[in-house]
Coordinates of C-alpha atoms in Angstrom, one line a residue:
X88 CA 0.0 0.0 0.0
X89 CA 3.0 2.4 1.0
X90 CA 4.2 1.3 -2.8
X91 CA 1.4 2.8 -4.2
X92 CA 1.0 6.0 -2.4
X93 CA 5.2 6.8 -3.1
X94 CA 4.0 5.6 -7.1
X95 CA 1.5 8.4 -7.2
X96 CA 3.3 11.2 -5.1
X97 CA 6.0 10.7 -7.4
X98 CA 3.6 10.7 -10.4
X99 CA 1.9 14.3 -8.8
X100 CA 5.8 15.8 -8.5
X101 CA 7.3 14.8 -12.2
X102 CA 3.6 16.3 -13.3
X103 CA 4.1 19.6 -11.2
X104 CA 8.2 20.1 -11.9
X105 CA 6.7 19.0 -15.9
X106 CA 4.8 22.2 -16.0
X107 CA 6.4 24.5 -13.9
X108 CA 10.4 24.3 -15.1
X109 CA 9.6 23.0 -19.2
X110 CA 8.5 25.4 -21.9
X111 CA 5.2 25.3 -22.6
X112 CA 5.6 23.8 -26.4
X113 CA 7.6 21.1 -24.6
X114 CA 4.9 20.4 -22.5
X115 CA 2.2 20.1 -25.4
X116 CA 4.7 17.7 -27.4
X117 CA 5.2 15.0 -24.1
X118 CA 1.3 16.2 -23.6
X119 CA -0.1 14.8 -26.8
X120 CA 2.8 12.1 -27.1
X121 CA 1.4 10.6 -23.8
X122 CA -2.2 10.6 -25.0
X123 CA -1.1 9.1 -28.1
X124 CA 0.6 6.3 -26.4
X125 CA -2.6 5.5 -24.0
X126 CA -4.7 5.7 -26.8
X127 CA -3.4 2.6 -27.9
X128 CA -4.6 0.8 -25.5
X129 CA -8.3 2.0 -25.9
X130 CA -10.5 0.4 -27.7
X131 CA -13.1 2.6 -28.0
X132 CA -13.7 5.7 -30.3
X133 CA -16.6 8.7 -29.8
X134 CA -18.3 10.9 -32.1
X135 CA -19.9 13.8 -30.9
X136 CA -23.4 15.4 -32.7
X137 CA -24.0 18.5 -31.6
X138 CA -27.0 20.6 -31.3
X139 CA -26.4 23.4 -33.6
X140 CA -23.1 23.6 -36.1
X141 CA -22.2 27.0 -37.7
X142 CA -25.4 28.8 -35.9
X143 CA -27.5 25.7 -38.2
X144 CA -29.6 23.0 -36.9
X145 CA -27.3 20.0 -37.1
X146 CA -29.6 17.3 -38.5
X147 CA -27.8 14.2 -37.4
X148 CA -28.6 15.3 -33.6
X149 CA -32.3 15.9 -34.7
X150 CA -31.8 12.3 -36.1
X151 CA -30.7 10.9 -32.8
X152 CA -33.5 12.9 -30.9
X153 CA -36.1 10.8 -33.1
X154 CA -34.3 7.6 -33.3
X155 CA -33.3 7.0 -29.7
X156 CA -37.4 8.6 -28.7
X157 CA -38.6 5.5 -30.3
X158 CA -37.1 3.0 -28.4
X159 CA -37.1 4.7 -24.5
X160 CA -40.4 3.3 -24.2
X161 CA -39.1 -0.5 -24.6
X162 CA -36.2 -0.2 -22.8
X163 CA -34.9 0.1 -18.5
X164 CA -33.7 4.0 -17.9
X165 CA -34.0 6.1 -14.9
X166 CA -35.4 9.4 -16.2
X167 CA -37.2 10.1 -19.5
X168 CA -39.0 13.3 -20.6
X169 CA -42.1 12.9 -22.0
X170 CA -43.6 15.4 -24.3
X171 CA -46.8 16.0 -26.8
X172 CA -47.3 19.3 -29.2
X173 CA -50.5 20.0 -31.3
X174 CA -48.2 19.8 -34.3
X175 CA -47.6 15.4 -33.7
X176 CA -49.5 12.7 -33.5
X177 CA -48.1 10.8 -30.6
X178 CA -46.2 11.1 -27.6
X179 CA -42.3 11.9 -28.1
X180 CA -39.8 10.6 -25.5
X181 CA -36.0 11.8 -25.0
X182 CA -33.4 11.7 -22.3
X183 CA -33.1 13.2 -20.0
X184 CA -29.2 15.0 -20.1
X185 CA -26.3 13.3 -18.3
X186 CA -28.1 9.8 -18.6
X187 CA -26.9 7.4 -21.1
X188 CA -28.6 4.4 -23.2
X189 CA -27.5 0.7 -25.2
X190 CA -29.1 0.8 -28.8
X191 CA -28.2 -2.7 -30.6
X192 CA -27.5 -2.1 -34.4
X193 CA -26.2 -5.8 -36.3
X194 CA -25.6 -7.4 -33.2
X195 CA -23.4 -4.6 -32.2
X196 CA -23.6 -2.5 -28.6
X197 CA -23.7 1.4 -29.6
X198 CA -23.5 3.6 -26.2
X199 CA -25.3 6.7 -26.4
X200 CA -25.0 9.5 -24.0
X201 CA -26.9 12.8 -23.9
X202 CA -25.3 16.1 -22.0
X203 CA -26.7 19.6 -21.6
X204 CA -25.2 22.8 -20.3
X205 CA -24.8 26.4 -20.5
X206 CA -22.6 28.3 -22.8
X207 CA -20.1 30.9 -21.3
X208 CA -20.1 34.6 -22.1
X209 CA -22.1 37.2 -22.4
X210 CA -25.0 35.6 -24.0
X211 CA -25.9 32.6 -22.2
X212 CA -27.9 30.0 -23.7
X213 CA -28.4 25.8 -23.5
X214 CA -26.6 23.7 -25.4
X215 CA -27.0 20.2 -25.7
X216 CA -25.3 17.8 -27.6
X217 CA -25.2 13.3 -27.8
X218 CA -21.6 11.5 -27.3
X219 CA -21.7 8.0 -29.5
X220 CA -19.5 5.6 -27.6
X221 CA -18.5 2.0 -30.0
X222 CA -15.6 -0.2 -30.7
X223 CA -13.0 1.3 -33.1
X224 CA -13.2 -1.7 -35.5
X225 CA -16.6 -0.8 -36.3
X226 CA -15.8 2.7 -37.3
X227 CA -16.5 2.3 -40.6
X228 CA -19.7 0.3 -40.3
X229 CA -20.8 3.4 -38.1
X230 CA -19.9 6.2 -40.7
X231 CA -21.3 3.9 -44.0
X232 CA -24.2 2.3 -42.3
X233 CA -25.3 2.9 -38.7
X234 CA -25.9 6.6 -39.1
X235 CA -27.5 6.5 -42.4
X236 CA -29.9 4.0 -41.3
X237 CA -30.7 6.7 -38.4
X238 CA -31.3 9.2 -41.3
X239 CA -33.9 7.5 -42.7
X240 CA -35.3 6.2 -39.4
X241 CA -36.0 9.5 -38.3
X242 CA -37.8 10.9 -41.7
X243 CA -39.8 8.1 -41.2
X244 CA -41.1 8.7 -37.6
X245 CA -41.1 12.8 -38.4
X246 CA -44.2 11.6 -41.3
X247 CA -45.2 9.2 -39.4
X248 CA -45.9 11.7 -36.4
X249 CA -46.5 14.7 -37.9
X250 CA -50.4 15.7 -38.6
X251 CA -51.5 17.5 -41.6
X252 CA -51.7 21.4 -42.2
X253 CA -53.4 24.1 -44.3
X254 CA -51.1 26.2 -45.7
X255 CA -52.7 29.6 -47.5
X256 CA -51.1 32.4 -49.6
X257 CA -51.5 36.1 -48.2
X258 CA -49.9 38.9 -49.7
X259 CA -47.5 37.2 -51.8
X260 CA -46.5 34.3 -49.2
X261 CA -47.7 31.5 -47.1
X262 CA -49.4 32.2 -44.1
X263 CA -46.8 31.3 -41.2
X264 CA -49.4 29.8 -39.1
X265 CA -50.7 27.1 -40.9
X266 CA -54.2 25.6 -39.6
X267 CA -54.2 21.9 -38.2
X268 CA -56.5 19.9 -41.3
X269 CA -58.9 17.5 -38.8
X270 CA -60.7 16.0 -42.0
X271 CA -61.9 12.6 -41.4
X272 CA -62.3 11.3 -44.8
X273 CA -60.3 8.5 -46.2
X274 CA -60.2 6.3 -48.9
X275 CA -62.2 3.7 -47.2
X276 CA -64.8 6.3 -46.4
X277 CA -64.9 8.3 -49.5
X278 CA -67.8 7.1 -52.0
X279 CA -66.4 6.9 -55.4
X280 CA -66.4 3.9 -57.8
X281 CA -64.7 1.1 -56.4
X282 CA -61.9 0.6 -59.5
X283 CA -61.2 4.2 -60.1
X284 CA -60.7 4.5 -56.0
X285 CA -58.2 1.3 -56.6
X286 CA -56.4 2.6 -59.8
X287 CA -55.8 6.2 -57.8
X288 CA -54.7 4.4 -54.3
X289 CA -52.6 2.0 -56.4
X290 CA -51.5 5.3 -58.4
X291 CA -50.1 7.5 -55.2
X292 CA -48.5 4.4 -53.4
X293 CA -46.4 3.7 -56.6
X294 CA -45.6 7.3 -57.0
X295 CA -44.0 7.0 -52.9
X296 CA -42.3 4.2 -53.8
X297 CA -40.9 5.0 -56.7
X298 CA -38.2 8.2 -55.5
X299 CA -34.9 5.9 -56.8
X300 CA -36.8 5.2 -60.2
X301 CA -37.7 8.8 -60.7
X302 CA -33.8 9.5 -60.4
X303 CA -32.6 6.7 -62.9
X304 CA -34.9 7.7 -65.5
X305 CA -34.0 11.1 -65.2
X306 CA -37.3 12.9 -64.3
X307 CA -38.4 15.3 -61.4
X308 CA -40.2 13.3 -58.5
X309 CA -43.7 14.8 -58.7
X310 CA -47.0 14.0 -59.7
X311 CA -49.8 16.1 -60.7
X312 CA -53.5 15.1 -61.3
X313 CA -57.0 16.5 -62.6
X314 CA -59.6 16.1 -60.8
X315 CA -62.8 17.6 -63.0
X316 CA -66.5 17.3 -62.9
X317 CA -69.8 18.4 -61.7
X318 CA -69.9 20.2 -58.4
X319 CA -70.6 18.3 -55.4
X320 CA -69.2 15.1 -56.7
X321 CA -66.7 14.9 -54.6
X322 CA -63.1 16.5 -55.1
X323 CA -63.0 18.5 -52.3
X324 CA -63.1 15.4 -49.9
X325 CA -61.1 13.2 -52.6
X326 CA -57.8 15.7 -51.9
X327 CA -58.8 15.2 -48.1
X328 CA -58.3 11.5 -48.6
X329 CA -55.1 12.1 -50.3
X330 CA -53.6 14.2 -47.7
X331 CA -54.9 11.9 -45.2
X332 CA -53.6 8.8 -47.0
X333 CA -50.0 10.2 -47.5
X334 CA -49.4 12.4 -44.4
X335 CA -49.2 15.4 -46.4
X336 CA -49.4 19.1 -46.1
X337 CA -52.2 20.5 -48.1
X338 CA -51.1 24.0 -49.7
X339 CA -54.0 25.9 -51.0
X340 CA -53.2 28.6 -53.6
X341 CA -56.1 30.8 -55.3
X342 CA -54.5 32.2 -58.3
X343 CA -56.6 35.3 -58.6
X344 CA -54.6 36.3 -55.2
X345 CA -51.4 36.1 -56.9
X346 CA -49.7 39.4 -58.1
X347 CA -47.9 37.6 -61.1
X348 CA -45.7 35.2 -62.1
X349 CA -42.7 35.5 -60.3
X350 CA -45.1 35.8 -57.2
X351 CA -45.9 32.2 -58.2
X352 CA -43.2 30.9 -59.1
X353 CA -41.8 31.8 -55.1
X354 CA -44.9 30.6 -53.8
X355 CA -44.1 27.4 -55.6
X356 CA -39.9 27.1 -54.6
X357 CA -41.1 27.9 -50.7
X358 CA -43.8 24.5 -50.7
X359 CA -42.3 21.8 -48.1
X360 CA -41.5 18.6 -50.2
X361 CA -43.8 15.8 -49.5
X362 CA -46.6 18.2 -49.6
X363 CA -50.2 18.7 -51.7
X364 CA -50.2 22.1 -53.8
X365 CA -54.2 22.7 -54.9
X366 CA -55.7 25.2 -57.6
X367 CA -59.4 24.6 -57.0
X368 CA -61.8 25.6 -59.9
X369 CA -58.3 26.2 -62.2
X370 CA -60.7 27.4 -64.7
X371 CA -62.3 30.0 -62.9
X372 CA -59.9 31.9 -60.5
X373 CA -58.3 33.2 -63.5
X374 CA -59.3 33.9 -67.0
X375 CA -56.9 32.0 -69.2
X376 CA -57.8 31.4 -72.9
X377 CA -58.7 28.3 -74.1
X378 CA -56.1 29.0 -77.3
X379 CA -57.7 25.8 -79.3
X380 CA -61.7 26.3 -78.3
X381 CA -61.8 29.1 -80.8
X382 CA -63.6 31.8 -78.1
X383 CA -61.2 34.7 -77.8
X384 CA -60.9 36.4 -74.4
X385 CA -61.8 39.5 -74.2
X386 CA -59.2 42.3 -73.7
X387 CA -60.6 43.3 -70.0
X388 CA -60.0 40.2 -68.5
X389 CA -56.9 40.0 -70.6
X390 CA -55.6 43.6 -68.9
X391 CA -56.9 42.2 -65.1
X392 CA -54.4 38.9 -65.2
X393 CA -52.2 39.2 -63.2
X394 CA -50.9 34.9 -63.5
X395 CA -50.0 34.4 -67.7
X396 CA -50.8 31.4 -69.3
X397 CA -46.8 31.2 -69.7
X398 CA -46.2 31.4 -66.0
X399 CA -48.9 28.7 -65.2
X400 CA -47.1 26.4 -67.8
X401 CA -43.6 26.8 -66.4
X402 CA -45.0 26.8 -63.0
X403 CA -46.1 23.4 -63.7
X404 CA -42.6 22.0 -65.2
X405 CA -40.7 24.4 -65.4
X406 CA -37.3 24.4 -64.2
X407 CA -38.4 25.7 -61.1
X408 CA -40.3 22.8 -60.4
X409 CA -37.4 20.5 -60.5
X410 CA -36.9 22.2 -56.9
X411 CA -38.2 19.5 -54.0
X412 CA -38.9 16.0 -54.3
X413 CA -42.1 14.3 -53.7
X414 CA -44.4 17.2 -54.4
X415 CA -48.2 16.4 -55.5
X416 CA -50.3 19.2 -58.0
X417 CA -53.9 18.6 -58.1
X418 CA -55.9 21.1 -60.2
X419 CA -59.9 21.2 -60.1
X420 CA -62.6 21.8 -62.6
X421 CA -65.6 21.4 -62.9
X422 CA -65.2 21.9 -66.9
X423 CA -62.2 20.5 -68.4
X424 CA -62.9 21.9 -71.9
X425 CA -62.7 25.1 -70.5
X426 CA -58.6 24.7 -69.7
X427 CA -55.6 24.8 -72.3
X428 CA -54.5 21.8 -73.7
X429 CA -51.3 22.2 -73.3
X430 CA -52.0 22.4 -68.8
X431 CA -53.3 18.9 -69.7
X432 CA -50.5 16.8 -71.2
X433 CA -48.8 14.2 -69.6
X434 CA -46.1 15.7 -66.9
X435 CA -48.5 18.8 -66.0
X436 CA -51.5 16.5 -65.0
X437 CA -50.2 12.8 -65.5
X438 CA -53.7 11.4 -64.1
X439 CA -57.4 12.7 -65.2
X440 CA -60.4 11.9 -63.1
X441 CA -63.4 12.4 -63.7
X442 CA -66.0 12.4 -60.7
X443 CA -69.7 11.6 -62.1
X444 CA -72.9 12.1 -60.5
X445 CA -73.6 9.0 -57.6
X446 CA -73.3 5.1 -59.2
X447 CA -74.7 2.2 -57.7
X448 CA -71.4 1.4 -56.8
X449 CA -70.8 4.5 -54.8
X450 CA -74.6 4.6 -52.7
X451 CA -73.2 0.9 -51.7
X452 CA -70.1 2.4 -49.9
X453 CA -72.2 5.0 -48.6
X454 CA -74.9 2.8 -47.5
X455 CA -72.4 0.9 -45.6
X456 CA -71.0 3.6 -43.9
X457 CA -74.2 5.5 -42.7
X458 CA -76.2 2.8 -42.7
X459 CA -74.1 -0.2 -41.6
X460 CA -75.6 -2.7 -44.6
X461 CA -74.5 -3.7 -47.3
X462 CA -77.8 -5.1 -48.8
X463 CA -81.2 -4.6 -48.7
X464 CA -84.5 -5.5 -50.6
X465 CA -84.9 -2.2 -51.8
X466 CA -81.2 -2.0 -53.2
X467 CA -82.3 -2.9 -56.7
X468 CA -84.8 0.0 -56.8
X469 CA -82.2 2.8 -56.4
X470 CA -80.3 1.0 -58.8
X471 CA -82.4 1.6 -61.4
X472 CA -83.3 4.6 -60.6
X473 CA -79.5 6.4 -59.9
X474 CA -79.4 5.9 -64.0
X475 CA -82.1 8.3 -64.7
X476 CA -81.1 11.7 -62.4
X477 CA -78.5 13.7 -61.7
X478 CA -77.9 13.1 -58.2
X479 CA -74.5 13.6 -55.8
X480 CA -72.6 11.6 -53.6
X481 CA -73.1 14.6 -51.2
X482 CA -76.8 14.7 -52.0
X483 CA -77.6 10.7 -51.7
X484 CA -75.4 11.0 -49.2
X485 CA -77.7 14.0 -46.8
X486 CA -81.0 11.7 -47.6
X487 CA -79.4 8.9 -45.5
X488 CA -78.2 10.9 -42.4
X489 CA -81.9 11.6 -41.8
X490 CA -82.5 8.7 -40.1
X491 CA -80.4 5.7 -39.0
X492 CA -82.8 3.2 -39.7
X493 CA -81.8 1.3 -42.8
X494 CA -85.6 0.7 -44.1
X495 CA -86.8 3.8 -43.0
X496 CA -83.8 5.9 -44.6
X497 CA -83.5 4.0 -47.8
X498 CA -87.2 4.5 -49.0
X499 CA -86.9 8.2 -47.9
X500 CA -83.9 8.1 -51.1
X501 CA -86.0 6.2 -53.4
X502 CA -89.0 8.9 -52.7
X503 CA -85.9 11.6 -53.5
X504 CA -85.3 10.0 -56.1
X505 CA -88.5 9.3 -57.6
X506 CA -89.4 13.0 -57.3
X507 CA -86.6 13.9 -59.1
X508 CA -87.8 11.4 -62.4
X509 CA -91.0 12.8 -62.3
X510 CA -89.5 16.2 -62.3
X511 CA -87.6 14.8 -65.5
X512 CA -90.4 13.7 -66.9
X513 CA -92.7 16.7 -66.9
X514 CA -89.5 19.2 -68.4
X515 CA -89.0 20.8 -65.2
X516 CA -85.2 19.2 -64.6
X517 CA -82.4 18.7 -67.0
X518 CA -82.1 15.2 -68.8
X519 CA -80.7 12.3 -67.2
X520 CA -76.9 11.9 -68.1
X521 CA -75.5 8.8 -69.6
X522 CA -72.7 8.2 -68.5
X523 CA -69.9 6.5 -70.2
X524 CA -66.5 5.1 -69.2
X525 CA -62.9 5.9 -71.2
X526 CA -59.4 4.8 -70.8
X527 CA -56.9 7.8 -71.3
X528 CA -53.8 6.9 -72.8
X529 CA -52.1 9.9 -71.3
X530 CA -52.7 9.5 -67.9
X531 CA -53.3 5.1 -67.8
X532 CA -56.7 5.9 -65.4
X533 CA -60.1 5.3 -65.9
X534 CA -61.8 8.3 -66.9
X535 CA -65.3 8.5 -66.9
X536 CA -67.0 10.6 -69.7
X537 CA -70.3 12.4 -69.2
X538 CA -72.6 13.7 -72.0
X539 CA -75.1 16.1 -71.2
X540 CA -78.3 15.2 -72.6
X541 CA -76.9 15.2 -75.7
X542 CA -73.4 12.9 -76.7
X543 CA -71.0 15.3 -78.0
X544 CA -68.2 14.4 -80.3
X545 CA -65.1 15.4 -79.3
X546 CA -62.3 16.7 -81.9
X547 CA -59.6 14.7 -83.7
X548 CA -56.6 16.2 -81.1
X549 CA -59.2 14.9 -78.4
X550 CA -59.9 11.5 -79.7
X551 CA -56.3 10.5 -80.3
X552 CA -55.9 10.3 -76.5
X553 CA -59.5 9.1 -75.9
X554 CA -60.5 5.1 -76.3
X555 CA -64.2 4.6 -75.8
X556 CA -65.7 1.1 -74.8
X557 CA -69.3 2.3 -75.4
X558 CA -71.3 3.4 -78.7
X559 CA -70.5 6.0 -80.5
X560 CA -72.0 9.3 -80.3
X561 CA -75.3 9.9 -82.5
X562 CA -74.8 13.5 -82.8
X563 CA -71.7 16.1 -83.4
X564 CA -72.3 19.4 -82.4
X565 CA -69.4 22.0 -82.6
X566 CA -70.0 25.4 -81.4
X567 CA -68.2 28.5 -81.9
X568 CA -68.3 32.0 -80.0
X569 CA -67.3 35.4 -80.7
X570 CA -65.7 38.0 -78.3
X571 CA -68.9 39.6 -78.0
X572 CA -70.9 36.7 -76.9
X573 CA -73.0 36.0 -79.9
X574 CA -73.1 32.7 -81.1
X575 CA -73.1 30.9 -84.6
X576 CA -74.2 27.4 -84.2
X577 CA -72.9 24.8 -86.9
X578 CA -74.2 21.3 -86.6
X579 CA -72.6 18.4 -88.4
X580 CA -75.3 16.1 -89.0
X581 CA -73.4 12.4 -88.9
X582 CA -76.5 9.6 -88.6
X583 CA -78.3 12.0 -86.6
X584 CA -81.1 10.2 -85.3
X585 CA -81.6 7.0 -85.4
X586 CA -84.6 6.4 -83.4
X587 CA -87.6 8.3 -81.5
X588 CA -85.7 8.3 -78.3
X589 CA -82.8 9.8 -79.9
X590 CA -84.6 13.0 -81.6
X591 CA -86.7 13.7 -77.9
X592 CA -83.5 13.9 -76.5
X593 CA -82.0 16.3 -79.2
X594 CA -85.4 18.6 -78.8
X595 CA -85.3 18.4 -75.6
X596 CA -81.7 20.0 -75.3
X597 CA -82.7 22.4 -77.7
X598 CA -85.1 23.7 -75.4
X599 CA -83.2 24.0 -72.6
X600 CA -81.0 25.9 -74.8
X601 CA -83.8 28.2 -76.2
X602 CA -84.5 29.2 -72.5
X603 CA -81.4 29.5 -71.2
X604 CA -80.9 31.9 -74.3
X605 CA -83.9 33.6 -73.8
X606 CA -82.9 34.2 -69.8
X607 CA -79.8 35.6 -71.1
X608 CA -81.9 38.2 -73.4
X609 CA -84.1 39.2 -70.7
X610 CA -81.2 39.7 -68.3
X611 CA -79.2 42.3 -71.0
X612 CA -82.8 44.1 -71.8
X613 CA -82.8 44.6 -68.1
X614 CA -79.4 45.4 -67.2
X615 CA -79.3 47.7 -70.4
X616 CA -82.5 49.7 -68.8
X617 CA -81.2 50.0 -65.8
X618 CA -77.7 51.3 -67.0
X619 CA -80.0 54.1 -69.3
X620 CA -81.2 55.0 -66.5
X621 CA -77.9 55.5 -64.6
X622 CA -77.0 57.8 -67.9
X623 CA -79.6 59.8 -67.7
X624 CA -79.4 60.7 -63.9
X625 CA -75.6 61.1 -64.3
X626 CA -76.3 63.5 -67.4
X627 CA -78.6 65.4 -65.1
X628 CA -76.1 66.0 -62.4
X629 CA -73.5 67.2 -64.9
X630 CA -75.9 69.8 -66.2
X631 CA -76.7 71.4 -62.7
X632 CA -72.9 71.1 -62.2

């Protein structure tokens, strides 16, 4: 024992005549020699991932934070801190500083240790920062595999937890506050015909799979889609079910709002990736020119756009889009004739869908949803009477919620429904649709094709990309407009009618098309009195002036 004590006194005075008779460069050179020399027999190496590096978040340490929360739960350690934000889905655990856990990566024991403490100087401020502790021959397994595999971990937990927001434009920019989306609808509760539903979910999961393809191939990861038919059909909840389906932020952006293009394209370059950017009603927020329907746009709303047809397209793909990975554009119409071809094409809007008026198909889903069944003997009634009316999701969809009781609340939808045919059949309601089915080549979804009333031909650009299944059409009808509203009607007689049915239905349209003329009429005679009138009393004013 006396050995040892004389061992370390004579340690403490070759330490203390070291430093106080040697220069101090000398001392540094024995310094780092002697560490050199016990370093040998050491067989373990540390890394050290701190908080913040260069005044920037470091994003390894966020990695950690995430990686090592998941696992506290499952494993034996003293103190944990337990947390949960509006802005996640689930509880997040850490550690708490000074404490230190075993995480087992290929068999391998990695120590983790997590420290906290206070910065010196004037400013003061916490600084935190994990210490990985492992065998030196696994150094390069560590660098090459280990901390990747954290990487990716973590993105996976941060979508996993994260709950989907509303982001809006104001003045130029996104809101900073976006608004927590709590919509419940999801593919399994969204009524929509049962292959198109599986062609779109099929469609997005392949697109999320698909990042390392994307790359080889040589093409921006991003998707866009059309969504496009008659209102309350359904789109509004169909890009709920998307969000909700692929954890994403939904960004809504109303182009009349934007100041011009360069407005839009930085609304576009400051989107988070893996994130939903909507234009609802494409067609209508700004007036862009159809440049192939042959109706001019009048100069006024050609002075008040503010977003160019040019800007929209290289918003789309433009090199500025190549910016971010996994972004998702879904445009809504509620007329798809009414938009620019070229908006259309393949790498714009890769997917068309078109959201009809409520199938058979559809009232099933929603039947089991509201009403818990999923058949009755009065099934076969709505089915053939959906055929004949116009009727929405939405709408079949508020006749059921009246009362729970399946019996009671399916005959009160085949008296809707009935009113609604007889309505039809006295002239007071528009004609049923028929509704057809297409495959688009350009976009490899089913697309469902509506006529109104009256089967309309669609040109040659349009029929190289369209396939038809059913009957051709029995009438063509091409219509052109001037600038000034009047109208020159051209019909194309091509086996026009071929039966009695065929030529009720064409007078029939034309009727609805007389009145809606005449409405129009009646509405100028009256807006052109009343704007005499405003003359005349302005004249008088002038005068006494």
């Amino acid at each position: 024992m006396n050995s040892v004590w004389a061992l370390l006194a004579s340690i403490a005075l070759i330490r203390t005549t070291l430093y106080n008779y040697l220069p101090e460069k000398l001392r540094l050179y024995i310094s780092a020699r002697f560490e050199e020399w016990t370093r040998r027999f050491n067989t373990d190496e540390t890394m050290v991932f701190k908080d913040y590096q260069s005044s920037k978040m470091n994003q390894l340490f966020q990695a950690a934070n995430l990686y090592l929360g998941e696992s506290l739960p499952t494993i034996s350690i003293p103190r944990v801190t337990v947390e949960k934000t509006e802005n996640v889905r689930n509880l997040t655990f850490s550690m708490e500083k000074n404490t230190e856990m075993i995480d087992v990566y290929e068999n391998i024991p990695m120590k983790w240790k997590y420290f906290s403490d206070y910065s010196q100087g004037m400013s003061k401020h916490e600084i935190s920062w994990y210490e990985l502790s492992f065998h030196k021959e696994y150094k390069s397994l560590v660098t090459n595999c280990y901390l990747p595999y954290i990487l990716e971990r973590a993105n996976k937990i941060k979508e996993r937890n994260r709950v989907v927001q509303l982001h809006t434009a104001a003045r130029d920019f996104w809101t900073p506050k976006p608004v927590i989306i709590q919509h419940p609808m999801t593919f399994e509760t969204l009524a929509m015909d049962g292959n198109l539903k599986k062609e779109l979910v099929e469609d997005l999961d392949r697109f999320m799979n698909s990042k390392e393809y994307y790359q080889q191939i040589g093409k921006v990861w991003k998707r866009g889609y059309l969504l496009y038919g008659p209102p309350g059909t359904g789109k509004s909840s169909l890009i709920a079910a998307m969000a909700n389906h692929l954890n994403f932020d939904i960004y809504n952006l109303n182009l009349s709002a934007v100041s011009s293009d360069f407005v839009l394209q930085n609304l576009l370059l400051s989107t988070a990736n893996r994130s939903i950017l909507v234009i609802e009603d494409i067609d209508c927020s700004i007036k862009l020119q159809n440049r192939e329907s042959g109706i001019e746009l009048p100069i006024k709303y050609q002075q008040q756009n503010k977003v160019t047809l040019s800007g929209l397209l290289n918003f789309f793909d433009g090199i500025l889009s190549c910016c971010g990975e996994g972004k998702i554009l879904v445009a809504t119409t509620n007329y798809k004739d009414r938009i620019d071809r070229a908006l259309l094409r393949a790498g714009r809007m890769d997917m068309h869908i078109y959201l009809t008026y409520c199938t058979f198909s559809a009232f099933k889903q929603l039947a089991l949803r509201y009403l818990e069944i999923s058949d009755h003997s009065l099934f076969h009634h709505i089915e053939k009477l959906l055929p004949k009316v116009k009727v929405s999701p939405a709408e079949v969809a508020g006749e059921l919620m009246k009362t729970r009781d399946p019996k009671a609340s399916t005959e009160g939808l085949i008296k809707h429904l009935e009113e609604k045919v007889n309505l039809i059949a006295d002239g007071n309601s528009e004609v049923s649709p028929k509704h057809h089915s297409s495959l688009s080549q350009t976009s490899n979804c089913q697309v469902h094709k509506s006529s109104i009333s009256l089967p309309l031909a669609c040109d040659g650009a349009s029929m190289d990309n369209v396939k038809s299944p059913g009957p051709k059409p029995d009438v063509s009808v091409k219509s052109k407009l001037t600038a000034d509203g009047e109208g020159d009607n051209n019909f194309e007689k091509t086996d026009l009618v071929r039966d009695r049915s065929s030529r009720h239905n064409i007078l029939q349209v034309i009727e609805d098309m007389e009145k809606e003329l005449l409405s129009y009429k009646e509405a100028i005679i009256a807006l052109q009195k009343k704007s005499c009138g405003t003359l005349n009393k302005l004249a008088g004013i002038k005068a006494t002036i």
